Backbone as CSV, one residue per row, in Angstrom:
resi,resn,N_x,N_y,N_z,CA_x,CA_y,CA_z,C_x,C_y,C_z
1,UNK,0.851,-1.172,0.000,0.000,0.000,0.000,0.900,1.239,0.000
2,UNK,0.715,2.155,-0.935,1.579,3.329,-0.997,1.317,4.276,0.168
3,UNK,2.355,4.967,0.563,2.207,5.961,1.613,1.688,7.253,0.987
4,UNK,0.693,7.837,1.604,0.134,9.086,1.092,0.498,10.198,2.052
5,UNK,1.061,11.263,1.514,1.517,12.369,2.345,0.440,13.433,2.543
6,UNK,-0.578,13.428,1.707,-1.657,14.396,1.846,-2.788,13.791,2.670
7,UNK,-3.560,14.659,3.306,-4.688,14.172,4.098,-5.722,13.518,3.187
8,UNK,-6.535,12.667,3.775,-7.596,12.020,3.019,-8.563,13.026,2.421
9,UNK,-8.853,14.104,3.157,-9.790,15.105,2.643,-9.181,15.879,1.474
10,UNK,-7.883,16.139,1.552,-7.216,16.828,0.437,-7.226,15.928,-0.808
11,UNK,-6.958,14.641,-0.608,-7.007,13.705,-1.733,-8.429,13.573,-2.274
12,UNK,-9.415,13.614,-1.390,-10.813,13.570,-1.844,-11.107,14.774,-2.734
13,UNK,-10.583,15.935,-2.382,-10.739,17.124,-3.217,-10.055,16.950,-4.563
14,UNK,-8.871,16.338,-4.548,-8.155,16.065,-5.801,-8.948,15.081,-6.672
15,UNK,-9.478,14.049,-6.039,-10.263,13.061,-6.779,-11.501,13.712,-7.386
16,UNK,-12.186,14.530,-6.611,-13.380,15.204,-7.114,-13.035,16.085,-8.316
17,UNK,-11.950,16.838,-8.240,-11.532,17.684,-9.371,-11.263,16.834,-10.604
18,UNK,-10.586,15.718,-10.416,-10.245,14.832,-11.531,-11.508,14.272,-12.173
19,UNK,-12.444,13.815,-11.354,-13.683,13.251,-11.888,-14.558,14.327,-12.533
20,UNK,-14.503,15.523,-11.986,-15.281,16.611,-12.569,-14.738,16.987,-13.950
21,UNK,-13.413,16.969,-14.097,-12.806,17.224,-15.402,-13.160,16.096,-16.363
22,UNK,-13.137,14.865,-15.881,-13.510,13.724,-16.726,-14.921,13.919,-17.264
23,UNK,-15.843,14.298,-16.402,-17.232,14.494,-16.828,-17.341,15.657,-17.814
24,UNK,-16.554,16.708,-17.601,-16.561,17.852,-18.517,-16.046,17.442,-19.902
25,UNK,-15.023,16.604,-19.950,-14.491,16.143,-21.237,-15.560,15.341,-21.976
26,UNK,-16.252,14.473,-21.256,-17.280,13.636,-21.882,-18.494,14.454,-22.304
27,UNK,-18.787,15.525,-21.572,-19.966,16.334,-21.855,-19.594,17.809,-21.744
28,UNK,-19.037,18.379,-22.823,-18.577,19.764,-22.758,-19.696,20.788,-22.522
29,UNK,-20.943,20.348,-22.545,-22.047,21.244,-22.232,-22.148,21.540,-20.744
30,UNK,-21.454,20.752,-19.944,-21.447,20.968,-18.490,-20.586,22.189,-18.172
31,UNK,-20.829,22.827,-17.041,-19.976,23.962,-16.663,-18.522,23.510,-16.495
32,UNK,-17.610,24.321,-16.985,-16.181,24.022,-16.857,-15.763,24.187,-15.396
33,UNK,-15.051,23.219,-14.851,-14.551,23.379,-13.479,-13.580,24.561,-13.405
34,UNK,-13.687,25.356,-12.354,-12.797,26.510,-12.213,-12.110,26.498,-10.858
35,UNK,-11.008,27.236,-10.776,-10.280,27.353,-9.515,-11.072,28.150,-8.487
36,UNK,-12.056,28.913,-8.928,-12.847,29.716,-8.001,-13.947,28.905,-7.322
37,UNK,-14.210,27.701,-7.817,-15.221,26.867,-7.173,-14.793,26.623,-5.727
38,UNK,-15.705,26.811,-4.815,-15.405,26.618,-3.404,-16.613,25.941,-2.777
39,UNK,-16.372,24.971,-1.953,-17.446,24.211,-1.345,-17.562,24.609,0.113
40,UNK,-18.787,24.885,0.526,-19.018,25.448,1.851,-19.889,24.526,2.691
41,UNK,-19.968,24.890,3.962,-20.791,24.167,4.926,-20.357,22.714,5.013
42,UNK,-21.133,21.940,5.703,-20.819,20.509,5.796,-21.030,19.900,4.428
43,UNK,-20.134,19.031,4.047,-20.196,18.479,2.710,-19.702,17.048,2.744
44,UNK,-20.147,16.258,1.817,-19.730,14.869,1.701,-19.112,14.664,0.325
45,UNK,-17.815,14.349,0.252,-17.193,14.085,-1.045,-17.929,13.001,-1.827
46,UNK,-18.394,11.989,-1.127,-19.110,10.905,-1.809,-20.360,11.429,-2.515
47,UNK,-21.120,12.291,-1.834,-22.331,12.848,-2.440,-21.992,13.743,-3.621
48,UNK,-20.913,14.510,-3.518,-20.488,15.356,-4.639,-20.123,14.496,-5.842
49,UNK,-19.384,13.411,-5.600,-18.983,12.520,-6.688,-20.202,11.837,-7.291
50,UNK,-21.120,11.374,-6.451,-22.325,10.724,-6.959,-23.176,11.697,-7.774
51,UNK,-23.185,12.968,-7.399,-23.971,13.968,-8.113,-23.454,14.199,-9.542
52,UNK,-22.203,13.802,-9.808,-21.671,13.932,-11.163,-22.322,12.939,-12.123
53,UNK,-22.980,11.913,-11.571,-23.644,10.881,-12.383,-22.676,10.279,-13.409
54,UNK,-21.540,9.856,-12.887,-20.513,9.261,-13.735,-20.936,7.886,-14.229
55,UNK,-20.676,7.652,-15.460,-20.771,6.327,-16.054,-19.470,6.205,-16.846
56,UNK,-18.442,5.700,-16.196,-17.108,5.740,-16.787,-17.059,5.114,-18.170
57,UNK,-17.756,4.022,-18.367,-17.775,3.397,-19.688,-18.397,4.348,-20.703
58,UNK,-19.582,4.833,-20.384,-20.289,5.734,-21.308,-19.499,7.020,-21.548
59,UNK,-18.939,7.586,-20.478,-18.184,8.829,-20.613,-16.951,8.628,-21.489
60,UNK,-16.257,7.530,-21.302,-15.071,7.242,-22.106,-15.442,7.006,-23.564
61,UNK,-16.444,6.179,-23.786,-16.861,5.874,-25.155,-17.341,7.142,-25.864
62,UNK,-18.109,7.963,-25.189,-18.600,9.205,-25.782,-17.431,10.105,-26.182
63,UNK,-16.463,10.256,-25.294,-15.319,11.126,-25.587,-14.511,10.605,-26.768
64,UNK,-14.332,9.295,-26.852,-13.505,8.718,-27.906,-14.266,8.610,-29.222
65,UNK,-15.478,8.091,-29.196,-16.224,7.873,-30.434,-16.602,9.182,-31.120
66,UNK,-16.870,10.179,-30.365,-17.239,11.450,-30.978,-15.996,12.268,-31.322
67,UNK,-14.823,11.656,-31.148,-13.578,12.321,-31.511,-13.210,13.484,-30.613
68,UNK,-13.826,13.528,-29.449,-13.563,14.631,-28.534,-12.523,14.234,-27.509
69,UNK,-11.382,14.747,-27.611,-10.419,14.728,-26.520,-10.041,13.348,-25.991
70,UNK,-9.796,12.396,-26.856,-9.398,11.064,-26.398,-8.082,11.120,-25.624
71,UNK,-7.127,11.913,-26.099,-5.844,12.028,-25.391,-6.032,12.666,-24.024
72,UNK,-6.870,13.679,-23.957,-7.117,14.346,-22.687,-7.798,13.405,-21.697
73,UNK,-8.731,12.604,-22.215,-9.410,11.633,-21.353,-8.400,10.642,-20.794
74,UNK,-7.449,10.218,-21.610,-6.410,9.293,-21.144,-5.576,9.921,-20.027
75,UNK,-5.272,11.205,-20.145,-4.506,11.899,-19.100,-5.281,11.925,-17.781
76,UNK,-6.574,12.159,-17.876,-7.399,12.207,-16.662,-7.452,10.822,-16.015
77,UNK,-7.656,9.780,-16.808,-7.668,8.422,-16.262,-6.318,8.083,-15.628
78,UNK,-5.246,8.540,-16.240,-3.901,8.263,-15.723,-3.690,8.926,-14.357
79,UNK,-4.335,10.058,-14.124,-4.166,10.798,-12.872,-4.915,10.171,-11.694
80,UNK,-5.926,9.369,-11.983,-6.824,8.902,-10.912,-6.189,8.076,-9.796
81,UNK,-5.385,7.064,-10.074,-4.906,6.237,-8.967,-4.161,7.012,-7.883
82,UNK,-3.454,8.054,-8.251,-2.672,8.813,-7.281,-3.523,9.695,-6.371
83,UNK,-4.790,9.900,-6.712,-5.612,10.825,-5.923,-6.736,10.136,-5.146
84,UNK,-6.750,8.824,-5.148,-7.779,8.103,-4.388,-7.300,7.954,-2.946
85,UNK,-8.046,8.495,-1.991,-7.640,8.372,-0.583,-7.637,6.914,-0.139
86,UNK,-6.686,6.565,0.705,-6.600,5.199,1.204,-7.671,4.911,2.250
87,UNK,-8.154,5.927,2.905,-9.157,5.725,3.947,-10.530,6.082,3.419
88,UNK,-11.457,5.155,3.570,-12.821,5.362,3.078,-13.490,6.576,3.706
89,UNK,-13.182,6.867,4.954,-13.820,7.974,5.658,-13.633,9.308,4.963
90,UNK,-12.545,9.449,4.215,-12.292,10.705,3.514,-13.331,10.938,2.431
91,UNK,-13.950,9.870,1.968,-14.957,9.998,0.918,-16.377,9.943,1.451
92,UNK,-16.591,9.382,2.615,-17.952,9.173,3.107,-18.427,10.260,4.053
93,UNK,-17.562,10.709,4.926,-17.993,11.584,6.010,-18.381,12.968,5.533
94,UNK,-19.348,13.565,6.244,-19.599,14.986,6.033,-18.378,15.724,6.541
95,UNK,-18.043,16.789,5.875,-16.838,17.525,6.232,-17.173,18.724,7.101
96,UNK,-16.420,18.857,8.175,-16.516,20.048,8.996,-15.594,21.111,8.414
97,UNK,-15.434,22.214,9.127,-14.658,23.339,8.611,-13.208,22.977,8.298
98,UNK,-12.436,22.353,9.207,-11.031,22.068,8.873,-10.893,21.096,7.696
99,UNK,-11.760,20.091,7.667,-11.698,19.113,6.585,-12.094,19.742,5.254
100,UNK,-13.063,20.656,5.308,-13.510,21.336,4.094,-12.401,22.216,3.518
101,UNK,-11.620,22.831,4.391,-10.465,23.618,3.935,-9.497,22.711,3.172
102,UNK,-9.249,21.517,3.705,-8.362,20.552,3.040,-8.951,20.082,1.708
103,UNK,-10.243,19.785,1.699,-10.917,19.344,0.482,-10.789,20.413,-0.609
104,UNK,-11.085,21.660,-0.254,-10.995,22.762,-1.217,-9.564,22.950,-1.717
105,UNK,-8.596,22.829,-0.814,-7.194,22.972,-1.224,-6.808,21.860,-2.198
106,UNK,-7.232,20.650,-1.929,-6.955,19.543,-2.834,-7.627,19.727,-4.177
107,UNK,-8.874,20.188,-4.162,-9.617,20.438,-5.400,-8.870,21.452,-6.264
108,UNK,-8.493,22.574,-5.660,-7.811,23.628,-6.416,-6.435,23.174,-6.900
109,UNK,-5.704,22.438,-6.061,-4.375,21.959,-6.456,-4.469,21.007,-7.650
110,UNK,-5.418,20.080,-7.603,-5.557,19.117,-8.695,-6.051,19.786,-9.967
111,UNK,-6.979,20.714,-9.837,-7.472,21.406,-11.016,-6.346,22.224,-11.655
112,UNK,-5.497,22.848,-10.842,-4.351,23.586,-11.376,-3.398,22.638,-12.110
113,UNK,-3.177,21.458,-11.550,-2.327,20.463,-12.204,-2.927,20.034,-13.536
114,UNK,-4.216,19.765,-13.543,-4.875,19.347,-14.776,-4.914,20.476,-15.812
115,UNK,-5.005,21.715,-15.351,-4.961,22.850,-16.281,-3.601,22.930,-16.966
116,UNK,-2.536,22.584,-16.250,-1.206,22.559,-16.852,-1.095,21.424,-17.863
117,UNK,-1.689,20.289,-17.523,-1.634,19.109,-18.399,-2.529,19.282,-19.617
118,UNK,-3.670,19.936,-19.446,-4.678,20.070,-20.504,-5.019,21.543,-20.764
119,UNK,-4.033,22.364,-21.116,-4.294,23.808,-21.199,-5.337,24.205,-22.238
120,UNK,-5.375,23.528,-23.366,-6.331,23.913,-24.404,-7.768,23.630,-23.979
121,UNK,-7.933,22.650,-23.156,-9.264,22.235,-22.734,-9.787,23.027,-21.538
122,UNK,-8.904,23.329,-20.595,-9.370,23.904,-19.320,-9.076,25.387,-19.137
123,UNK,-8.372,26.010,-20.064,-8.113,27.450,-19.892,-9.215,28.288,-20.464
């Protein structure tokens, strides 16, 4: 099991950013994720991820078959294993204020990384 240096909530924020970009690639009609997005109050990363209504097979096939951003989709899939928290609680629990700060920091950090990797798509 790899050692993770970031908190579970920060990784949950990174995972959410990655999945949100994946959904945007598959459906460019969705709002583009931005660094200004900020999540407030008690929040559950799991509920946020479920609200994306991901269907990884469908999203991947749509992106590739319609000729939209197959390379970019591959980059997003490649990023996923490194941002999955090792502890389930980071994805299930409602977040209080300190955890929400970590989640938001992870979200912004990952989105900034993906913007560097996919500048034409996310700028």
